[in-house]
PDB file of C-alpha atoms and ligand atoms in Angstrom:
ATOM      1  CA  MET I   1       0.000   0.000   0.000  1.00 81.00           C
ATOM      2  CA  MET I   2       1.308   3.431  -0.902  1.00 94.00           C
ATOM      3  CA  LEU I   3       1.681   5.811   1.984  1.00 97.00           C
ATOM      4  CA  ARG I   4       2.005   9.585   2.147  1.00 97.00           C
ATOM      5  CA  ARG I   5       4.851  11.352   3.891  1.00 95.00           C
ATOM      6  CA  VAL I   6       4.627  15.052   4.687  1.00 96.00           C
ATOM      7  CA  VAL I   7       7.391  17.061   6.322  1.00 94.00           C
ATOM      8  CA  TYR I   8       6.749  20.694   7.212  1.00 94.00           C
ATOM      9  CA  ILE I   9       8.248  23.534   9.205  1.00 94.00           C
ATOM     10  CA  SER I  10       6.249  26.169  11.094  1.00 95.00           C
ATOM     11  CA  GLN I  11       6.650  29.032  13.561  1.00 95.00           C
ATOM     12  CA  SER I  12       5.587  28.101  17.079  1.00 92.00           C
ATOM     13  CA  ARG I  13       3.102  30.374  18.870  1.00 96.00           C
ATOM     14  CA  VAL I  14       3.422  28.523  22.197  1.00 92.00           C
ATOM     15  CA  GLY I  15       7.096  29.267  22.876  1.00 86.00           C
ATOM     16  CA  ALA I  16       8.553  27.450  25.852  1.00 81.00           C
ATOM     17  CA  ASP I  17       5.139  26.686  27.380  1.00 87.00           C
ATOM     18  CA  ARG I  18       5.700  23.075  28.481  1.00 84.00           C
ATOM     19  CA  ALA I  19       2.044  22.431  29.240  1.00 90.00           C
ATOM     20  CA  ALA I  20       1.023  23.616  25.773  1.00 91.00           C
ATOM     21  CA  LEU I  21       3.659  21.420  24.159  1.00 86.00           C
ATOM     22  CA  ASP I  22       2.560  18.453  26.277  1.00 86.00           C
ATOM     23  CA  ALA I  23      -1.052  19.030  25.227  1.00 91.00           C
ATOM     24  CA  ILE I  24      -0.089  19.053  21.544  1.00 90.00           C
ATOM     25  CA  VAL I  25       1.914  15.849  21.905  1.00 86.00           C
ATOM     26  CA  GLU I  26      -0.820  14.142  23.922  1.00 87.00           C
ATOM     27  CA  VAL I  27      -3.651  14.880  21.488  1.00 91.00           C
ATOM     28  CA  SER I  28      -1.479  14.252  18.428  1.00 89.00           C
ATOM     29  CA  SER I  29      -0.178  10.898  19.586  1.00 86.00           C
ATOM     30  CA  ALA I  30      -3.613   9.620  20.595  1.00 89.00           C
ATOM     31  CA  ARG I  31      -5.141  10.738  17.313  1.00 92.00           C
ATOM     32  CA  ASN I  32      -2.244   9.447  15.220  1.00 91.00           C
ATOM     33  CA  ALA I  33      -2.388   6.039  16.886  1.00 89.00           C
ATOM     34  CA  VAL I  34      -6.043   5.729  15.833  1.00 92.00           C
ATOM     35  CA  ASP I  35      -5.246   6.950  12.301  1.00 93.00           C
ATOM     36  CA  GLY I  36      -2.168   4.737  11.815  1.00 92.00           C
ATOM     37  CA  ILE I  37       0.058   7.797  11.448  1.00 92.00           C
ATOM     38  CA  THR I  38       3.645   7.713  12.655  1.00 90.00           C
ATOM     39  CA  GLY I  39       6.264  10.403  12.626  1.00 87.00           C
ATOM     40  CA  MET I  40       8.222  12.939  14.590  1.00 86.00           C
ATOM     41  CA  LEU I  41       7.528  16.340  16.036  1.00 87.00           C
ATOM     42  CA  TRP I  42      10.566  18.480  16.780  1.00 85.00           C
ATOM     43  CA  SER I  43      10.618  21.867  18.475  1.00 84.00           C
ATOM     44  CA  ASP I  44      13.166  24.332  19.809  1.00 81.00           C
ATOM     45  CA  ASP I  45      10.526  26.693  21.290  1.00 80.00           C
ATOM     46  CA  GLN I  46      10.517  28.798  18.111  1.00 86.00           C
ATOM     47  CA  MET I  47       9.951  26.357  15.296  1.00 87.00           C
ATOM     48  CA  PHE I  48       8.221  23.067  14.756  1.00 89.00           C
ATOM     49  CA  VAL I  49       9.458  20.513  12.276  1.00 88.00           C
ATOM     50  CA  GLN I  50       7.101  17.595  11.856  1.00 90.00           C
ATOM     51  CA  ALA I  51       7.154  14.439   9.762  1.00 90.00           C
ATOM     52  CA  LEU I  52       3.922  12.512   9.273  1.00 93.00           C
ATOM     53  CA  GLU I  53       3.635   9.147   7.556  1.00 93.00           C
ATOM     54  CA  GLY I  54       0.508   7.101   6.945  1.00 94.00           C
ATOM     55  CA  GLY I  55      -2.416   6.525   4.596  1.00 96.00           C
ATOM     56  CA  HIS I  56      -3.141   9.317   2.105  1.00 97.00           C
ATOM     57  CA  GLU I  57      -6.549  10.073   3.552  1.00 97.00           C
ATOM     58  CA  GLU I  58      -5.394  10.019   7.173  1.00 96.00           C
ATOM     59  CA  VAL I  59      -2.330  12.206   6.590  1.00 96.00           C
ATOM     60  CA  GLY I  60      -4.463  14.601   4.512  1.00 98.00           C
ATOM     61  CA  GLY I  61      -6.978  14.888   7.340  1.00 98.00           C
ATOM     62  CA  ALA I  62      -4.275  15.482   9.939  1.00 96.00           C
ATOM     63  CA  MET I  63      -2.618  18.141   7.771  1.00 98.00           C
ATOM     64  CA  GLU I  64      -5.924  19.972   7.353  1.00 98.00           C
ATOM     65  CA  ARG I  65      -6.401  20.113  11.125  1.00 98.00           C
ATOM     66  CA  ILE I  66      -2.754  21.042  11.716  1.00 97.00           C
ATOM     67  CA  GLN I  67      -2.841  23.828   9.117  1.00 98.00           C
ATOM     68  CA  GLY I  68      -5.814  25.429  10.866  1.00 98.00           C
ATOM     69  CA  ASP I  69      -4.271  25.262  14.330  1.00 98.00           C
ATOM     70  CA  PRO I  70      -3.522  28.701  15.866  1.00 98.00           C
ATOM     71  CA  ARG I  71      -0.743  27.294  18.061  1.00 97.00           C
ATOM     72  CA  HIS I  72       1.604  27.745  15.123  1.00 97.00           C
ATOM     73  CA  ASP I  73       1.684  29.540  11.772  1.00 97.00           C
ATOM     74  CA  ALA I  74       3.770  30.185   8.657  1.00 97.00           C
ATOM     75  CA  ILE I  75       3.603  26.509   7.741  1.00 98.00           C
ATOM     76  CA  GLU I  76       5.867  25.590   4.845  1.00 96.00           C
ATOM     77  CA  ILE I  77       5.880  22.134   3.290  1.00 96.00           C
ATOM     78  CA  VAL I  78       9.388  20.727   3.003  1.00 95.00           C
ATOM     79  CA  ASP I  79       8.429  17.401   1.450  1.00 94.00           C
ATOM     80  CA  ASP I  80       5.155  15.783   0.408  1.00 97.00           C
ATOM     81  CA  ARG I  81       5.256  12.510  -1.492  1.00 96.00           C
ATOM     82  CA  SER I  82       3.961   8.984  -1.864  1.00 97.00           C
ATOM     83  CA  VAL I  83       6.265   6.427  -0.301  1.00 96.00           C
ATOM     84  CA  GLN I  84       6.275   2.676   0.139  1.00 95.00           C
ATOM     85  CA  THR I  85       7.980   2.505   3.495  1.00 92.00           C
ATOM     86  CA  ARG I  86       7.986   4.572   6.646  1.00 90.00           C
ATOM     87  CA  MET I  87      11.254   6.204   7.618  1.00 87.00           C
ATOM     88  CA  PHE I  88      10.094   7.527  10.991  1.00 82.00           C
ATOM     89  CA  GLY I  89       7.874   4.555  11.821  1.00 68.00           C
ATOM     90  CA  THR I  90      10.075   2.793  14.303  1.00 51.00           C
ATOM     91  CA  TRP I  91      10.047   5.691  16.749  1.00 48.00           C
ATOM     92  CA  SER I  92       7.775   5.067  19.677  1.00 38.00           C
ATOM     93  CA  MET I  93       5.595   7.698  21.291  1.00 36.00           C
ATOM     94  CA  VAL I  94       7.771   9.320  23.919  1.00 37.00           C
ATOM     95  CA  ARG I  95       8.999  12.814  24.359  1.00 46.00           C
ATOM     96  CA  ALA I  96      12.759  12.706  24.532  1.00 41.00           C
ATOM     97  CA  ASP I  97      13.595  14.616  27.677  1.00 46.00           C
ATOM     98  CA  ALA I  98      17.089  13.164  27.863  1.00 49.00           C
ATOM     99  CA  GLU I  99      19.426  15.462  26.015  1.00 62.00           C
ATOM    100  CA  GLU I 100      21.245  12.538  24.464  1.00 67.00           C
ATOM    101  CA  GLU I 101      18.087  11.288  22.849  1.00 67.00           C
ATOM    102  CA  ALA I 102      17.095  14.753  21.711  1.00 70.00           C
ATOM    103  CA  ILE I 103      20.436  15.070  19.929  1.00 71.00           C
ATOM    104  CA  HIS I 104      19.979  11.632  18.394  1.00 75.00           C
ATOM    105  CA  SER I 105      16.523  12.510  17.075  1.00 77.00           C
ATOM    106  CA  THR I 106      17.728  15.856  15.757  1.00 77.00           C
ATOM    107  CA  ALA I 107      20.652  14.145  14.010  1.00 79.00           C
ATOM    108  CA  TYR I 108      18.251  11.733  12.345  1.00 83.00           C
ATOM    109  CA  LEU I 109      16.074  14.605  11.148  1.00 83.00           C
ATOM    110  CA  VAL I 110      19.089  16.608   9.927  1.00 85.00           C
ATOM    111  CA  GLY I 111      20.255  13.563   7.956  1.00 88.00           C
ATOM    112  CA  PHE I 112      16.838  13.031   6.426  1.00 88.00           C
ATOM    113  CA  ILE I 113      16.310  16.691   5.513  1.00 90.00           C
ATOM    114  CA  GLY I 114      19.864  16.953   4.179  1.00 87.00           C
ATOM    115  CA  GLN I 115      19.035  14.386   1.509  1.00 89.00           C
ATOM    116  CA  GLN I 116      16.213  16.460   0.025  1.00 89.00           C
ATOM    117  CA  GLY I 117      18.515  18.931  -1.730  1.00 90.00           C
ATOM    118  CA  THR I 118      15.912  21.711  -2.114  1.00 92.00           C
ATOM    119  CA  PRO I 119      16.343  25.334  -0.976  1.00 93.00           C
ATOM    120  CA  ILE I 120      13.723  25.024   1.765  1.00 92.00           C
ATOM    121  CA  ALA I 121      15.242  21.753   3.001  1.00 92.00           C
ATOM    122  CA  ASP I 122      18.637  23.443   3.184  1.00 92.00           C
ATOM    123  CA  ARG I 123      17.094  26.269   5.220  1.00 89.00           C
ATOM    124  CA  VAL I 124      15.420  23.818   7.621  1.00 88.00           C
ATOM    125  CA  ARG I 125      18.703  21.982   7.994  1.00 90.00           C
ATOM    126  CA  GLU I 126      20.365  25.269   9.015  1.00 88.00           C
ATOM    127  CA  VAL I 127      17.622  25.871  11.596  1.00 84.00           C
ATOM    128  CA  LEU I 128      18.082  22.392  13.046  1.00 82.00           C
ATOM    129  CA  LEU I 129      21.852  22.689  13.153  1.00 81.00           C
ATOM    130  CA  SER I 130      21.847  26.149  14.729  1.00 81.00           C
ATOM    131  CA  SER I 131      19.370  25.358  17.518  1.00 75.00           C
ATOM    132  CA  GLN I 132      20.704  25.174  21.039  1.00 60.00           C
ATOM    133  CA  PRO I 133      20.955  21.493  22.067  1.00 55.00           C
ATOM    134  CA  ALA I 134      20.188  22.278  25.714  1.00 48.00           C
ATOM    135  CA  LYS I 135      16.983  24.057  24.749  1.00 55.00           C
ATOM    136  CA  THR I 136      15.934  21.504  22.193  1.00 60.00           C
ATOM    137  CA  ASP I 137      13.240  18.962  22.796  1.00 66.00           C
ATOM    138  CA  ALA I 138      12.675  16.256  20.287  1.00 66.00           C
ATOM    139  CA  PHE I 139       9.360  14.493  20.440  1.00 65.00           C
ATOM    140  CA  VAL I 140       8.623  11.281  18.721  1.00 59.00           C
ATOM    141  CA  GLU I 141       5.115  10.258  18.193  1.00 53.00           C
ATOM    142  CA  GLN I 142       3.010   7.461  16.875  1.00 46.00           C
TER     143      GLN I 142
HETATM  144  P1  FAD U 201     -10.449  20.220  18.391  1.00 85.16           P
HETATM  145  O1  FAD U 201      -9.633  19.580  19.452  1.00 85.16           O
HETATM  146  O2  FAD U 201     -11.928  19.962  18.335  1.00 85.16           O
HETATM  147  O3  FAD U 201     -10.158  21.778  18.382  1.00 85.16           O
HETATM  148  C1  FAD U 201     -10.895  22.724  17.586  1.00 85.16           C
HETATM  149  C2  FAD U 201      -9.959  23.801  17.061  1.00 85.16           C
HETATM  150  O4  FAD U 201      -9.233  24.448  18.123  1.00 85.16           O
HETATM  151  C3  FAD U 201      -8.902  23.275  16.102  1.00 85.16           C
HETATM  152  O5  FAD U 201      -8.669  24.234  15.102  1.00 85.16           O
HETATM  153  C4  FAD U 201      -7.686  23.146  16.982  1.00 85.16           C
HETATM  154  O6  FAD U 201      -6.522  23.206  16.188  1.00 85.16           O
HETATM  155  C5  FAD U 201      -7.823  24.297  17.940  1.00 85.16           C
HETATM  156  N1  FAD U 201      -7.233  24.027  19.279  1.00 85.16           N
HETATM  157  C6  FAD U 201      -7.305  22.866  19.964  1.00 85.16           C
HETATM  158  N2  FAD U 201      -6.673  22.998  21.148  1.00 85.16           N
HETATM  159  C7  FAD U 201      -6.206  24.258  21.216  1.00 85.16           C
HETATM  160  C8  FAD U 201      -5.502  25.012  22.186  1.00 85.16           C
HETATM  161  N3  FAD U 201      -5.125  24.455  23.347  1.00 85.16           N
HETATM  162  N4  FAD U 201      -5.184  26.289  21.907  1.00 85.16           N
HETATM  163  C9  FAD U 201      -5.569  26.858  20.748  1.00 85.16           C
HETATM  164  N5  FAD U 201      -6.266  26.211  19.781  1.00 85.16           N
HETATM  165  C10 FAD U 201      -6.575  24.925  20.017  1.00 85.16           C
HETATM  166  N6  FAD U 201      -3.053  16.503  15.404  1.00 85.16           N
HETATM  167  C11 FAD U 201      -3.017  15.242  14.923  1.00 85.16           C
HETATM  168  O7  FAD U 201      -4.066  14.572  14.859  1.00 85.16           O
HETATM  169  N7  FAD U 201      -1.837  14.687  14.532  1.00 85.16           N
HETATM  170  C12 FAD U 201      -0.664  15.356  14.577  1.00 85.16           C
HETATM  171  O8  FAD U 201       0.376  14.813  14.219  1.00 85.16           O
HETATM  172  C13 FAD U 201      -0.672  16.695  15.050  1.00 85.16           C
HETATM  173  N8  FAD U 201       0.462  17.421  15.102  1.00 85.16           N
HETATM  174  C14 FAD U 201       0.399  18.723  15.520  1.00 85.16           C
HETATM  175  C15 FAD U 201       1.560  19.489  15.499  1.00 85.16           C
HETATM  176  C16 FAD U 201       1.537  20.824  15.889  1.00 85.16           C
HETATM  177  C17 FAD U 201       2.806  21.635  15.845  1.00 85.16           C
HETATM  178  C18 FAD U 201       0.318  21.404  16.346  1.00 85.16           C
HETATM  179  C19 FAD U 201       0.296  22.836  16.780  1.00 85.16           C
HETATM  180  C20 FAD U 201      -0.832  20.645  16.374  1.00 85.16           C
HETATM  181  C21 FAD U 201      -0.810  19.313  15.971  1.00 85.16           C
HETATM  182  N9  FAD U 201      -1.950  18.522  15.977  1.00 85.16           N
HETATM  183  C22 FAD U 201      -1.917  17.232  15.482  1.00 85.16           C
HETATM  184  C23 FAD U 201      -3.202  19.001  16.587  1.00 85.16           C
HETATM  185  C24 FAD U 201      -4.220  19.404  15.529  1.00 85.16           C
HETATM  186  O9  FAD U 201      -3.914  20.688  15.027  1.00 85.16           O
HETATM  187  C25 FAD U 201      -5.638  19.405  16.138  1.00 85.16           C
HETATM  188  O10 FAD U 201      -5.696  20.275  17.236  1.00 85.16           O
HETATM  189  C26 FAD U 201      -6.028  18.009  16.613  1.00 85.16           C
HETATM  190  O11 FAD U 201      -5.812  17.070  15.567  1.00 85.16           O
HETATM  191  C27 FAD U 201      -7.493  17.962  17.054  1.00 85.16           C
HETATM  192  O12 FAD U 201      -8.284  18.319  15.966  1.00 85.16           O
HETATM  193  P2  FAD U 201      -9.830  18.604  16.130  1.00 85.16           P
HETATM  194  O13 FAD U 201     -10.382  18.995  14.807  1.00 85.16           O
HETATM  195  O14 FAD U 201     -10.448  17.424  16.821  1.00 85.16           O
HETATM  196  O15 FAD U 201      -9.827  19.899  16.969  1.00 85.16           O
END
């Protein structure tokens, strides 16, 4: 079955509000589990970078809800394509509080984005590389 993968970047409107971030992760992971969507949500308090993988209909529905969400704006699609296999699908649903794991997740995302070779992907890669590791949370979600 062909799947859809969407990767986007957006400007966070919740800043360093932990409770708001927790609420986003909680609702997203519960909803994604029902919809068979896997992926990763990364934030450094200013930006979100999210990868979503799943059925075309399910990912389309999630993107519609996400694009109308006032907790972020200036959404730009980095990648949107049909794929046969999930590249973020083995991540389980945990927020990586440990710095080591946050760096690991960020490195994975940097590697993935670096392969896209488009101007926006290069810009996102710069954002990821220039973020402060100590301030960075990487969430993984299912
Ligand atoms: P409802 O919960 O019924 O909410 C109605 C409206 O209010 C929606 O527009 C909603 O976006 C908005 N809203 C909800 N809570 C708040 C709040 N606390 N403050 C301000 N506005 C609010 N959802 C997924 O299903 N999968 C994802 O992977 C996913 N990733 C997300 C990533 C980011 C960065 C953000 C900001 C949100 C994400 N969401 C995700 C949440 C998504 O935008 C919807 O809020 C959620 O799917 C519930 O949709 P709903 O139509 O049932 O909205």
